[in-house]
Coordinates of C-alpha atoms in Angstrom, one line a residue:
Chain A
M1 CA -43.8 5.8 -19.6
A2 CA -46.9 7.3 -18.2
D3 CA -48.7 4.0 -18.8
A4 CA -45.9 2.0 -17.1
K5 CA -46.1 4.3 -14.1
S6 CA -49.9 4.0 -14.0
G7 CA -49.6 0.2 -14.3
M8 CA -47.1 0.0 -11.4
R9 CA -49.4 2.1 -9.2
D10 CA -52.3 -0.1 -10.2
L11 CA -50.3 -3.2 -9.3
A12 CA -49.1 -1.7 -6.0
R13 CA -52.7 -0.9 -5.1
R14 CA -53.9 -4.4 -5.9
V15 CA -51.1 -6.0 -3.9
R16 CA -51.9 -3.6 -1.0
D17 CA -55.6 -4.4 -1.1
K18 CA -54.9 -8.1 -1.2
V19 CA -52.4 -8.1 1.7
G20 CA -54.5 -5.6 3.7
G21 CA -57.7 -7.7 3.1
R22 CA -55.9 -10.8 4.1
D23 CA -54.7 -9.1 7.3
S24 CA -58.1 -7.9 8.3
G25 CA -59.5 -11.3 7.4
L26 CA -56.9 -12.9 9.7
R27 CA -57.6 -10.4 12.5
A28 CA -61.3 -11.2 12.3
R29 CA -60.6 -14.9 12.4
V30 CA -58.3 -14.6 15.4
E31 CA -60.9 -12.5 17.2
R32 CA -63.6 -15.1 16.4
L33 CA -61.3 -17.9 17.6
E34 CA -60.5 -16.0 20.8
K35 CA -64.3 -15.6 21.5
E36 CA -64.9 -19.3 20.9
L37 CA -62.0 -20.3 23.1
E38 CA -63.3 -18.0 25.9
A39 CA -66.8 -19.6 25.5
D40 CA -65.2 -23.1 25.8
R41 CA -63.3 -22.1 28.9
Q42 CA -66.5 -20.9 30.5
L43 CA -68.1 -24.3 30.0
H44 CA -65.9 -25.7 32.8
R45 CA -67.8 -23.7 35.4
K46 CA -71.1 -24.5 33.8
I47 CA -70.3 -28.3 33.9
A48 CA -69.2 -28.0 37.5
E49 CA -72.3 -26.1 38.5
L50 CA -74.7 -28.5 36.8
S51 CA -72.9 -31.5 38.2
D52 CA -73.3 -30.0 41.6
V53 CA -77.0 -29.2 41.1
V54 CA -77.6 -32.8 40.1
T55 CA -75.6 -34.5 42.8
E56 CA -76.4 -32.2 45.7
L57 CA -79.9 -31.0 44.9
L58 CA -81.7 -33.0 42.3
I59 CA -80.8 -36.5 43.5
P60 CA -81.4 -35.8 47.2
I61 CA -84.8 -34.2 46.4
Q62 CA -85.8 -37.2 44.4
D63 CA -84.3 -39.8 46.6
R64 CA -87.1 -39.4 49.1
D65 CA -89.6 -41.2 47.0
E66 CA -88.2 -44.2 45.1
A67 CA -91.3 -44.8 43.0
R68 CA -91.1 -41.2 41.8
V69 CA -87.4 -41.6 41.1
N70 CA -88.1 -44.6 38.9
E71 CA -90.8 -42.8 37.1
V72 CA -88.6 -39.7 36.4
L73 CA -85.7 -41.9 35.3
S74 CA -88.0 -43.8 33.0
T75 CA -89.5 -40.7 31.5
Y76 CA -86.1 -39.1 31.1
R77 CA -84.7 -42.2 29.4
K78 CA -87.6 -42.1 26.9
S79 CA -87.1 -38.4 26.3
I80 CA -83.4 -38.6 25.1
Chain B
M1 CA -61.5 19.6 51.4
T2 CA -60.4 21.9 48.6
Q3 CA -60.4 20.6 45.1
S4 CA -56.9 20.5 43.7
A5 CA -54.8 18.7 41.1
V6 CA -52.0 16.3 41.8
P7 CA -48.8 18.4 42.0
T8 CA -46.5 18.0 39.0
R9 CA -43.4 19.7 40.3
A10 CA -41.3 20.4 43.4
S11 CA -37.9 21.9 44.2
A12 CA -35.0 19.5 43.6
G13 CA -34.9 16.8 46.2
R14 CA -38.2 17.8 47.6
V15 CA -41.7 16.3 47.8
A16 CA -44.7 18.5 47.0
I17 CA -47.9 17.5 48.8
N18 CA -51.5 18.6 48.4
D19 CA -55.0 17.2 49.0
A20 CA -55.0 15.4 45.7
G21 CA -51.7 13.7 45.7
L22 CA -47.9 14.2 45.8
F23 CA -44.9 14.8 43.6
V24 CA -41.6 13.2 44.5
A25 CA -38.6 15.0 43.0
G26 CA -35.7 12.7 42.1
A27 CA -37.9 9.5 41.9
T28 CA -38.3 7.8 38.5
A29 CA -40.6 5.2 36.9
E30 CA -38.0 2.6 37.9
S31 CA -38.0 3.7 41.6
P32 CA -38.6 0.7 43.9
A33 CA -41.2 1.0 46.7
I34 CA -41.8 4.4 48.3
L35 CA -43.4 4.0 51.8
V36 CA -45.8 6.6 53.1
H37 CA -46.1 7.2 56.9
F38 CA -48.4 9.5 58.7
D39 CA -47.2 10.3 62.2
D40 CA -44.8 7.3 62.1
R41 CA -47.5 4.9 61.1
H42 CA -47.2 3.1 57.7
I43 CA -50.3 3.8 55.6
W44 CA -49.5 3.1 52.0
S45 CA -46.7 2.3 49.6
F46 CA -46.3 2.7 45.8
T47 CA -43.6 2.2 43.2
G48 CA -42.4 4.5 40.4
A49 CA -44.2 2.3 38.0
D50 CA -47.5 3.2 39.7
A51 CA -46.9 6.9 39.4
R52 CA -46.9 9.3 36.5
P53 CA -43.5 10.4 35.3
G54 CA -43.0 14.2 35.2
R55 CA -40.2 16.8 35.0
G56 CA -37.6 15.7 37.5
G57 CA -39.8 13.3 39.4
I58 CA -43.0 11.4 39.6
S59 CA -46.6 12.3 40.7
I60 CA -49.3 10.1 42.0
A61 CA -52.8 10.7 43.4
W62 CA -53.7 9.7 47.0
P63 CA -55.6 6.4 47.0
A64 CA -59.4 7.0 46.7
V65 CA -60.0 5.1 50.0
L66 CA -57.7 7.5 51.8
L67 CA -59.2 10.8 50.5
P68 CA -62.2 11.0 53.0
Y69 CA -59.7 11.0 55.9
L70 CA -57.4 13.7 54.6
D71 CA -58.6 16.6 56.7
G72 CA -56.2 17.8 59.4
R73 CA -52.6 17.7 60.3
T74 CA -50.0 14.9 60.2
R75 CA -46.3 14.4 59.8
V76 CA -45.8 12.9 56.4
R77 CA -42.7 10.8 56.0
L78 CA -41.8 9.2 52.7
T79 CA -39.0 6.6 52.6
G80 CA -37.5 4.0 50.3
P81 CA -37.2 0.4 51.6
D82 CA -34.5 -0.4 54.1
G83 CA -31.2 -1.0 52.4
P84 CA -27.7 -1.7 53.7
D85 CA -27.3 2.0 54.5
G86 CA -30.7 2.5 55.9
A87 CA -33.7 3.8 54.0
V88 CA -33.7 6.8 51.7
V89 CA -35.8 9.6 53.2
Y90 CA -37.7 11.6 50.6
C91 CA -39.4 13.8 53.1
D92 CA -40.3 14.1 56.8
E93 CA -42.5 17.1 57.4
E94 CA -45.6 18.4 59.0
H95 CA -48.5 18.9 56.6
R96 CA -52.0 20.2 56.8
F97 CA -54.7 18.7 54.6
G98 CA -58.0 20.4 54.0
S99 CA -59.1 22.8 56.7
G100 CA -59.0 20.5 59.7
E101 CA -57.1 21.4 62.8
G102 CA -56.8 18.1 64.6
R103 CA -54.4 15.2 63.8
I104 CA -55.5 13.0 60.9
R105 CA -57.0 9.7 62.2
F106 CA -56.8 7.0 59.5
A107 CA -58.6 4.3 61.6
D108 CA -62.0 2.6 61.9
E109 CA -64.7 3.7 64.4
A110 CA -63.1 1.7 67.2
G111 CA -59.7 3.3 66.5
H112 CA -58.0 0.4 64.8
P113 CA -55.5 1.9 62.4
Y114 CA -56.0 1.3 58.6
A115 CA -53.5 0.9 55.8
V116 CA -54.0 0.8 52.1
D117 CA -53.1 -2.5 50.5
R118 CA -51.5 -3.0 47.1
M119 CA -54.9 -3.4 45.5
G120 CA -55.9 0.1 46.8
H121 CA -58.3 -1.4 49.5
L122 CA -58.6 -0.4 53.1
T123 CA -56.9 -2.9 55.3
R124 CA -55.1 -3.2 58.6
S125 CA -51.4 -4.2 58.5
F126 CA -49.8 -6.5 60.9
E127 CA -47.5 -3.6 61.9
A128 CA -50.6 -2.0 63.5
T129 CA -51.8 -5.2 65.2
S130 CA -51.2 -6.2 68.8
A131 CA -49.2 -9.3 69.7
D132 CA -52.4 -11.0 71.1
I133 CA -54.3 -10.4 67.9
K134 CA -51.4 -11.5 65.8
R135 CA -51.4 -14.8 67.7
E136 CA -55.1 -15.2 67.1
I137 CA -54.6 -14.7 63.4
L138 CA -51.7 -17.3 63.3
E139 CA -53.7 -19.8 65.4
G140 CA -56.7 -19.3 63.1
T141 CA -54.6 -19.9 60.1
Q142 CA -53.3 -23.1 61.7
V143 CA -56.9 -24.2 62.3
V144 CA -57.9 -23.5 58.7
L145 CA -54.9 -25.5 57.4
R146 CA -55.7 -28.4 59.8
E147 CA -59.3 -28.6 58.6
L148 CA -58.3 -28.4 55.0
R149 CA -56.0 -31.3 55.6
E150 CA -58.0 -33.5 57.9
R151 CA -61.6 -32.7 57.0
C152 CA -61.3 -31.8 53.3
G153 CA -58.4 -34.2 52.6
V154 CA -56.3 -31.8 50.6
E155 CA -52.6 -31.0 50.9
A156 CA -52.7 -27.5 52.3
F157 CA -49.8 -25.2 53.1
L158 CA -48.8 -21.7 54.0
S159 CA -48.3 -19.5 50.9
Y160 CA -47.7 -16.0 49.6
G161 CA -46.7 -13.3 52.1
A162 CA -47.0 -15.5 55.2
L163 CA -44.7 -18.1 53.6
L164 CA -42.3 -15.3 52.5
G165 CA -42.3 -13.8 56.0
A166 CA -41.7 -17.2 57.6
V167 CA -38.7 -18.1 55.3
R168 CA -37.1 -14.7 55.1
E169 CA -37.8 -13.2 58.5
G170 CA -39.3 -16.0 60.6
G171 CA -42.3 -13.7 61.2
M172 CA -45.2 -11.8 59.6
I173 CA -44.2 -9.1 57.2
G174 CA -45.1 -5.7 58.8
H175 CA -46.9 -4.4 55.7
D176 CA -48.8 -7.6 55.0
S177 CA -52.5 -7.5 56.1
D178 CA -53.7 -11.1 55.9
T179 CA -52.6 -14.7 55.7
D180 CA -52.9 -16.9 52.6
V181 CA -53.0 -20.6 52.5
C182 CA -53.0 -22.8 49.5
Y183 CA -53.6 -26.5 48.6
F184 CA -52.5 -28.7 45.7
S185 CA -55.3 -30.3 43.7
H186 CA -54.5 -33.5 41.9
H187 CA -57.2 -32.8 39.4
T188 CA -56.3 -31.4 36.0
A189 CA -59.6 -30.4 34.5
P190 CA -60.8 -27.0 35.7
A191 CA -64.4 -28.4 36.1
D192 CA -63.1 -31.0 38.6
I193 CA -61.1 -28.4 40.4
I194 CA -64.2 -26.2 40.8
L195 CA -66.2 -29.2 42.0
E196 CA -63.5 -29.8 44.6
T197 CA -63.8 -26.3 45.9
Y198 CA -67.6 -26.8 46.2
R199 CA -66.9 -29.8 48.4
I200 CA -64.3 -27.8 50.5
E201 CA -66.7 -24.9 50.8
R202 CA -69.5 -27.2 52.2
E203 CA -67.1 -28.8 54.6
L204 CA -65.9 -25.5 56.0
K205 CA -69.4 -24.0 56.1
G206 CA -70.5 -27.1 58.0
L207 CA -68.2 -26.0 60.8
G208 CA -70.2 -22.8 61.1
W209 CA -67.5 -20.7 59.4
D210 CA -68.3 -17.7 57.3
V211 CA -66.8 -18.6 53.9
L212 CA -66.9 -16.5 50.8
R213 CA -66.4 -17.9 47.3
M214 CA -64.1 -15.6 45.4
S215 CA -63.8 -17.7 42.2
G216 CA -64.1 -21.3 41.1
G217 CA -60.6 -21.8 42.5
D218 CA -60.4 -19.8 45.7
L219 CA -62.3 -19.2 48.9
K220 CA -62.0 -16.7 51.7
V221 CA -62.6 -17.5 55.4
I222 CA -63.8 -14.6 57.5
W223 CA -62.2 -15.3 60.8
P224 CA -63.5 -13.4 63.8
L225 CA -61.0 -11.9 66.2
S226 CA -61.5 -11.2 69.9
D227 CA -61.3 -7.4 69.5
G228 CA -64.5 -7.5 67.3
R229 CA -62.6 -7.3 64.0
N230 CA -62.3 -10.0 61.3
C231 CA -59.3 -11.2 59.5
H232 CA -59.4 -12.8 56.1
I233 CA -57.7 -16.1 55.4
D234 CA -57.6 -16.8 51.7
I235 CA -57.6 -20.4 50.5
F236 CA -56.1 -20.7 47.0
S237 CA -56.1 -23.8 44.9
S238 CA -53.0 -24.8 42.8
F239 CA -53.0 -27.4 40.1
V240 CA -51.2 -28.5 37.0
T241 CA -53.0 -28.6 33.6
G242 CA -51.4 -28.7 30.2
G243 CA -48.0 -28.8 31.8
V244 CA -48.4 -25.4 33.5
F245 CA -48.5 -25.1 37.3
Y246 CA -51.2 -22.6 38.3
M247 CA -51.7 -21.0 41.7
L248 CA -54.7 -18.7 42.3
G249 CA -55.1 -15.7 42.2
E250 CA -52.9 -15.0 39.2
H251 CA -49.9 -17.2 38.8
G252 CA -49.1 -19.7 36.1
G253 CA -45.8 -21.0 34.9
R254 CA -43.1 -23.6 35.3
F255 CA -42.8 -25.2 38.7
D256 CA -41.8 -28.7 39.7
V257 CA -44.4 -30.3 41.9
A258 CA -41.5 -32.3 43.4
D259 CA -40.5 -29.0 45.1
L260 CA -43.9 -28.8 46.7
L261 CA -44.7 -32.4 47.8
P262 CA -44.4 -34.1 50.2
L263 CA -45.0 -31.0 52.4
G264 CA -42.5 -29.9 55.0
T265 CA -42.9 -27.2 57.7
V266 CA -41.9 -23.6 58.4
T267 CA -42.1 -21.5 61.6
L268 CA -43.8 -18.2 61.6
D269 CA -43.6 -16.1 64.8
G270 CA -43.1 -19.3 66.8
H271 CA -46.0 -21.2 65.2
E272 CA -45.4 -24.2 63.0
F273 CA -47.1 -24.5 59.6
P274 CA -47.2 -27.0 56.8
A275 CA -45.1 -25.6 53.9
P276 CA -43.8 -26.6 50.5
R277 CA -41.1 -29.2 50.6
H278 CA -38.7 -26.6 49.2
P279 CA -40.3 -23.3 50.1
E280 CA -37.5 -21.3 48.3
A281 CA -38.5 -22.8 45.0
L282 CA -42.2 -21.6 45.4
L283 CA -41.0 -18.2 46.5
V284 CA -39.0 -17.9 43.3
Y285 CA -42.1 -19.0 41.3
L286 CA -44.2 -16.3 43.1
Y287 CA -41.8 -13.4 43.6
G288 CA -38.9 -14.0 41.2
E289 CA -35.2 -14.6 42.0
S290 CA -35.1 -11.4 44.1
W291 CA -37.6 -12.6 46.7
R292 CA -35.0 -12.3 49.5
I293 CA -34.9 -8.5 49.1
P294 CA -37.8 -6.8 50.9
D295 CA -40.0 -4.9 48.6
P296 CA -43.2 -3.6 50.2
G297 CA -44.5 -2.2 47.0
F298 CA -44.1 -5.5 45.1
K299 CA -46.6 -6.0 42.4
P300 CA -46.4 -9.4 40.6
H301 CA -46.0 -9.6 36.9
I302 CA -49.3 -10.8 35.6
D303 CA -49.1 -12.8 32.4
P304 CA -52.2 -11.9 30.3
V305 CA -52.5 -15.4 28.9
V306 CA -52.5 -16.9 32.3
M307 CA -55.1 -14.4 33.5
S308 CA -57.4 -15.0 30.6
R309 CA -57.2 -18.7 31.2
L310 CA -58.0 -18.4 34.9
D311 CA -60.7 -15.8 34.2
G312 CA -62.3 -18.0 31.6
W313 CA -62.2 -21.2 33.7
L314 CA -62.9 -20.0 37.1
R315 CA -64.3 -16.5 37.3
G316 CA -67.2 -14.4 36.0
F317 CA -69.8 -14.3 38.8
R318 CA -68.4 -11.6 41.1
Y319 CA -68.0 -8.9 38.4
Q320 CA -68.0 -5.4 40.1
M321 CA -69.2 -6.9 43.4
G322 CA -66.7 -4.8 45.4
D323 CA -68.0 -1.6 43.8
W324 CA -71.6 -2.5 44.7
T325 CA -70.5 -3.3 48.3
A326 CA -68.9 0.1 48.7
L327 CA -71.9 1.8 47.1
L328 CA -74.5 0.0 49.2
R329 CA -72.8 0.5 52.6
G330 CA -75.0 2.8 54.8
T331 CA -77.9 3.2 52.3
A332 CA -80.7 1.9 54.4
G333 CA -80.8 4.4 57.3
P334 CA -82.3 7.9 57.5
S335 CA -79.0 9.4 56.5
S336 CA -78.8 7.3 53.3
P337 CA -77.4 9.3 50.4
V338 CA -79.8 7.4 48.0
P339 CA -83.6 7.2 48.1
T340 CA -85.1 4.8 50.6
A341 CA -88.8 5.3 49.8
G342 CA -90.5 2.9 47.3
S343 CA -89.9 3.8 43.7
D344 CA -92.5 4.9 41.1
F345 CA -91.9 1.7 39.3
A346 CA -92.8 -0.3 42.4
A347 CA -96.0 1.6 42.7
W348 CA -96.8 1.0 39.0
V349 CA -96.2 -2.7 39.5
A350 CA -98.1 -2.9 42.8
G351 CA -101.1 -1.5 41.0
Q352 CA -101.2 -4.4 38.6
V353 CA -100.4 -7.5 40.7
E354 CA -102.9 -9.4 42.8
P355 CA -103.2 -8.2 46.5
G356 CA -101.1 -10.5 48.8
S357 CA -99.2 -12.1 45.9
A358 CA -95.6 -13.1 46.4
V359 CA -92.9 -10.9 44.8
L360 CA -89.2 -11.8 44.2
D361 CA -87.3 -8.5 44.3
L362 CA -84.2 -9.3 42.3
G363 CA -81.3 -6.8 42.5
A364 CA -82.9 -5.4 45.7
G365 CA -80.0 -3.0 46.5
N366 CA -80.9 -1.2 49.7
G367 CA -84.3 -2.9 49.9
R368 CA -86.5 0.2 49.2
D369 CA -88.9 -1.7 47.0
S370 CA -88.8 -4.9 49.0
V371 CA -90.1 -2.9 52.0
Y372 CA -92.6 -1.1 49.8
F373 CA -94.2 -4.4 48.6
A374 CA -94.1 -5.8 52.2
E375 CA -95.9 -2.7 53.5
R376 CA -98.7 -3.4 51.0
G377 CA -99.2 -6.9 52.2
H378 CA -97.1 -8.8 49.7
R379 CA -94.8 -11.7 50.7
V380 CA -91.4 -10.7 49.5
L381 CA -88.2 -12.6 48.7
S382 CA -85.5 -9.9 48.6
S383 CA -82.4 -10.9 46.7
D384 CA -79.2 -9.3 45.5
Y385 CA -75.8 -10.7 44.5
S386 CA -74.1 -8.4 47.0
R387 CA -73.8 -9.6 50.5
R388 CA -73.9 -6.0 51.6
S389 CA -77.4 -5.7 50.2
A390 CA -78.6 -8.3 52.8
V391 CA -77.2 -6.1 55.6
E392 CA -78.9 -3.0 54.3
V393 CA -82.3 -4.8 53.6
H394 CA -82.4 -6.2 57.1
A395 CA -81.8 -2.7 58.4
A396 CA -84.5 -1.3 56.2
I397 CA -86.9 -4.0 57.3
R398 CA -86.2 -3.2 61.0
A399 CA -86.6 0.5 60.4
A400 CA -89.9 0.0 58.7
G401 CA -91.2 -2.6 61.1
V402 CA -92.4 -4.8 58.2
R403 CA -92.6 -8.6 58.2
R404 CA -93.0 -11.2 55.5
V405 CA -89.6 -10.3 53.9
R406 CA -87.1 -13.1 53.4
V407 CA -83.6 -12.1 52.4
R408 CA -81.4 -14.4 50.3
Q409 CA -78.3 -13.9 48.3
V410 CA -78.8 -14.8 44.6
I411 CA -75.9 -14.5 42.2
L412 CA -77.5 -14.8 38.7
N413 CA -74.1 -15.6 37.1
E414 CA -73.9 -18.7 39.4
T415 CA -76.1 -21.2 37.7
R416 CA -76.3 -23.2 41.0
H417 CA -78.0 -20.2 42.6
V418 CA -80.5 -20.0 39.8
Y419 CA -81.4 -23.7 39.7
R420 CA -81.9 -23.7 43.5
L421 CA -84.2 -20.7 43.1
I422 CA -86.1 -22.5 40.3
A423 CA -86.6 -25.4 42.7
V424 CA -88.0 -23.0 45.3
L425 CA -90.1 -20.8 43.1
S426 CA -91.6 -23.6 41.1
R427 CA -93.2 -24.7 44.3
R428 CA -94.1 -21.2 45.6
P429 CA -94.9 -19.0 42.6
H430 CA -93.7 -15.3 42.8
H431 CA -93.8 -12.4 40.5
I432 CA -90.3 -11.5 39.5
Y433 CA -89.6 -7.8 39.9
A434 CA -86.3 -6.3 38.7
R435 CA -85.8 -2.5 38.7
Q436 CA -82.7 -1.3 37.0
L437 CA -81.2 -4.8 37.1
V438 CA -80.9 -5.9 33.4
G439 CA -78.5 -2.9 32.8
C440 CA -76.2 -4.4 35.4
L441 CA -76.1 -7.9 33.9
D442 CA -73.9 -9.4 31.3
E443 CA -75.3 -11.8 28.6
A444 CA -74.8 -14.8 30.9
G445 CA -76.6 -13.1 33.8
R446 CA -79.6 -12.2 31.5
D447 CA -79.6 -15.7 30.2
N448 CA -80.1 -17.1 33.7
L449 CA -82.7 -14.4 34.5
F450 CA -84.9 -15.5 31.6
R451 CA -84.2 -19.2 32.3
L452 CA -85.6 -18.5 35.8
G453 CA -88.6 -16.8 34.3
S454 CA -89.2 -19.6 31.9
A455 CA -89.0 -22.2 34.5
T456 CA -91.1 -20.6 37.2
L457 CA -93.6 -18.1 35.6
R458 CA -96.0 -20.6 34.2
G459 CA -99.0 -20.0 36.5
G460 CA -100.0 -16.4 35.5
E461 CA -97.2 -14.5 37.3
S462 CA -95.1 -12.0 35.4
M463 CA -91.6 -10.6 35.2
W464 CA -91.5 -6.8 35.6
L465 CA -88.5 -5.0 34.3
E466 CA -87.5 -1.3 34.4
F467 CA -84.2 -0.2 32.7
A468 CA -82.6 2.7 30.9
V469 CA -82.6 2.4 27.1
P470 CA -80.2 3.9 24.5
R471 CA -80.9 7.5 23.6
L472 CA -78.6 9.8 21.5
G473 CA -76.8 12.2 23.7
A474 CA -78.1 10.7 27.0
R475 CA -75.6 10.4 29.8
A476 CA -74.8 7.1 31.4
P477 CA -77.4 6.3 34.1
E478 CA -76.3 6.3 37.7
P479 CA -74.5 4.6 39.2
A480 CA -72.1 4.8 36.2
P481 CA -70.4 2.8 35.0
L482 CA -72.1 0.0 36.9
V483 CA -75.3 0.3 35.0
R484 CA -75.6 0.4 31.2
R485 CA -78.4 1.2 28.8
V486 CA -80.1 -1.8 27.2
D487 CA -81.8 -2.1 23.9
P488 CA -85.3 -3.3 24.4
D489 CA -85.2 -5.2 21.1
V490 CA -82.2 -7.2 22.2
L491 CA -83.9 -8.0 25.4
A492 CA -87.1 -9.0 23.6
A493 CA -85.1 -11.4 21.4
E494 CA -83.4 -13.0 24.4
I495 CA -86.8 -13.3 26.1
A496 CA -88.3 -14.9 23.0
A497 CA -85.4 -17.4 22.9
H498 CA -86.5 -18.5 26.3
G499 CA -90.1 -18.9 25.2
G500 CA -91.3 -15.7 26.8
R501 CA -93.3 -12.8 25.4
V502 CA -93.2 -9.0 26.0
D503 CA -96.8 -8.2 26.9
H504 CA -96.2 -4.6 27.6
L505 CA -93.4 -2.1 26.7
E506 CA -93.4 1.6 27.2
V507 CA -90.4 3.9 26.9
A508 CA -90.7 7.4 28.4
R509 CA -88.9 9.9 30.6
G510 CA -88.2 8.4 33.9
V511 CA -85.6 8.1 36.6
D512 CA -82.4 6.1 37.1
M513 CA -81.6 3.9 40.1
F514 CA -81.2 6.9 42.4
D515 CA -84.3 8.7 41.0
N516 CA -82.2 11.2 38.9
P517 CA -84.1 12.2 35.8
D518 CA -83.4 10.0 32.7
P519 CA -84.7 10.8 29.2
A520 CA -85.4 7.2 28.2
V521 CA -86.6 4.5 30.6
A522 CA -88.4 1.3 29.6
R523 CA -91.0 -0.5 31.6
M524 CA -91.6 -4.1 30.5
R525 CA -94.0 -6.8 31.5
V526 CA -92.9 -10.3 30.4
T527 CA -95.0 -13.5 30.6
W528 CA -94.5 -17.1 29.7
P529 CA -97.3 -19.4 28.4
A530 CA -99.1 -21.4 31.1
A531 CA -97.8 -24.9 31.7
S532 CA -99.7 -27.7 30.0
P533 CA -102.2 -29.5 32.2
A534 CA -99.9 -32.6 32.3
A535 CA -97.0 -30.5 33.4
R536 CA -99.1 -28.8 36.1
R537 CA -100.2 -32.2 37.4
G538 CA -96.6 -33.3 37.4
R539 CA -95.7 -30.2 39.4
A540 CA -98.5 -30.7 41.9
E541 CA -97.4 -34.4 42.4
M542 CA -93.8 -33.2 42.8
E543 CA -94.9 -30.7 45.3
E544 CA -96.6 -33.4 47.3
S545 CA -93.6 -35.7 47.1
V546 CA -91.1 -33.1 48.3

């Protein structure tokens, strides 16, 4: 009888550990996904800012010297 | 003013008032707006949900912005909103705050009355605005809408409180304090919506207007009025993405764009404005089905999912800016509550950089160290993300009579600002000096700081950093909680990731931003390897070509 009780307690503990472990694993996974989602959302602003820098700053600066523009474009093409 | 706690009890049917707050017997957490008047002038409103429930009533602290004015006598009247049988009057009695004998004057230096808005900010309500000034505000709003439509090519319309006032009352709502306009963007990707606001911002600034960027999706026009004040006209974007209709600042949900476009018109105090095709539908979206019932204390339900989306897409570069503005106001003059003389760290750095070299003072605050470097013959670029800093630094420059200081706003969390600065500093090398700045930055801000160093400090100049470091039992450095302690190892790793090297690190007793003693302050000198001869040649050619 004592063995049966002890066996039940042991089983209950193992089930609890398994479920609890899975819960905490899920929680950590959700937290990680939330962080990744947030980082993805923030990329929108970064894309917009870099697009703006290119179209409004970089291109006008370079446009003043066509030979230089061609050189930069050529170098860039070779570098990617 | 005496120190006291917010009252937590009062006789049945009474209101207990003291210097800290008030207790309204009979009110509950469900109570609708309670309007507070001083000498018959509306100054603030709150709801039961804002207050703390207690025995037989609710208690609430006076708004922080009101506290400095609570010294003297006034007649305090608390009422509910107007109902069919008139307003419930909670109290109407003479009260003396602090030890002052005169009447309380809740107004600016020119005597223009203040109110406290629903965000807890100082503002001026339309109720306290003359008819002439109201007309100027309305005409200014019409001009903004016209330029948005004709110059910027977006479908702009009256929104929020001004639209509500127009549809419900035909006029401005007394407790409102500004006008809001909105436009519908046909873009669906947040990046394109942000780019559209950049274009609109340029167009409006091109008119000579003072335009503030509040997020990637909304702007604020500072509109000057003839009595010397400014009014704020907010421009909010709205757009549909993923089947959800969003309207800045905080709304997202179901709304049929067919109820918005093509635009119609409404009349507000005799002025015609473009408006949603079916304005009632937008008012339901913004204020719920009960929008027809006046509720001065209305606070919108904010969906946390909508907020986290809008925050992630559009925000993140104005964090705590309002707190810094309040902190920096009045810090340059002789009556400044914070130090104005050059800091010890500035003296330490000045002893190590070449005479006459150029210094970028990042996070300049009230400009104490910008002036210090200028007085010692350095060319200084003084920068801070707060526009208030520029006002204070200009005042400090005038007071000191120094020259060779340029003042520019730099928001490190706005990558556009950083790349523009890179373009400038790569042609005109500067040391980068940042006292107590890294403790104010988030990871993205530090990333841009070290990107700036990596791109521009290749000719022998250094980055000089002073910051509080973690120490067991040490209090938060001032101004808490705006500044945090930073682990030098974390910083060194971030610097290394950007190709930089910590040449010097010392941690010792020091001072915080306001020269209060601090048990653990780091001083750090960071350098980047010199550019290769080829890169230097390229830079020189570039300099010649631009």
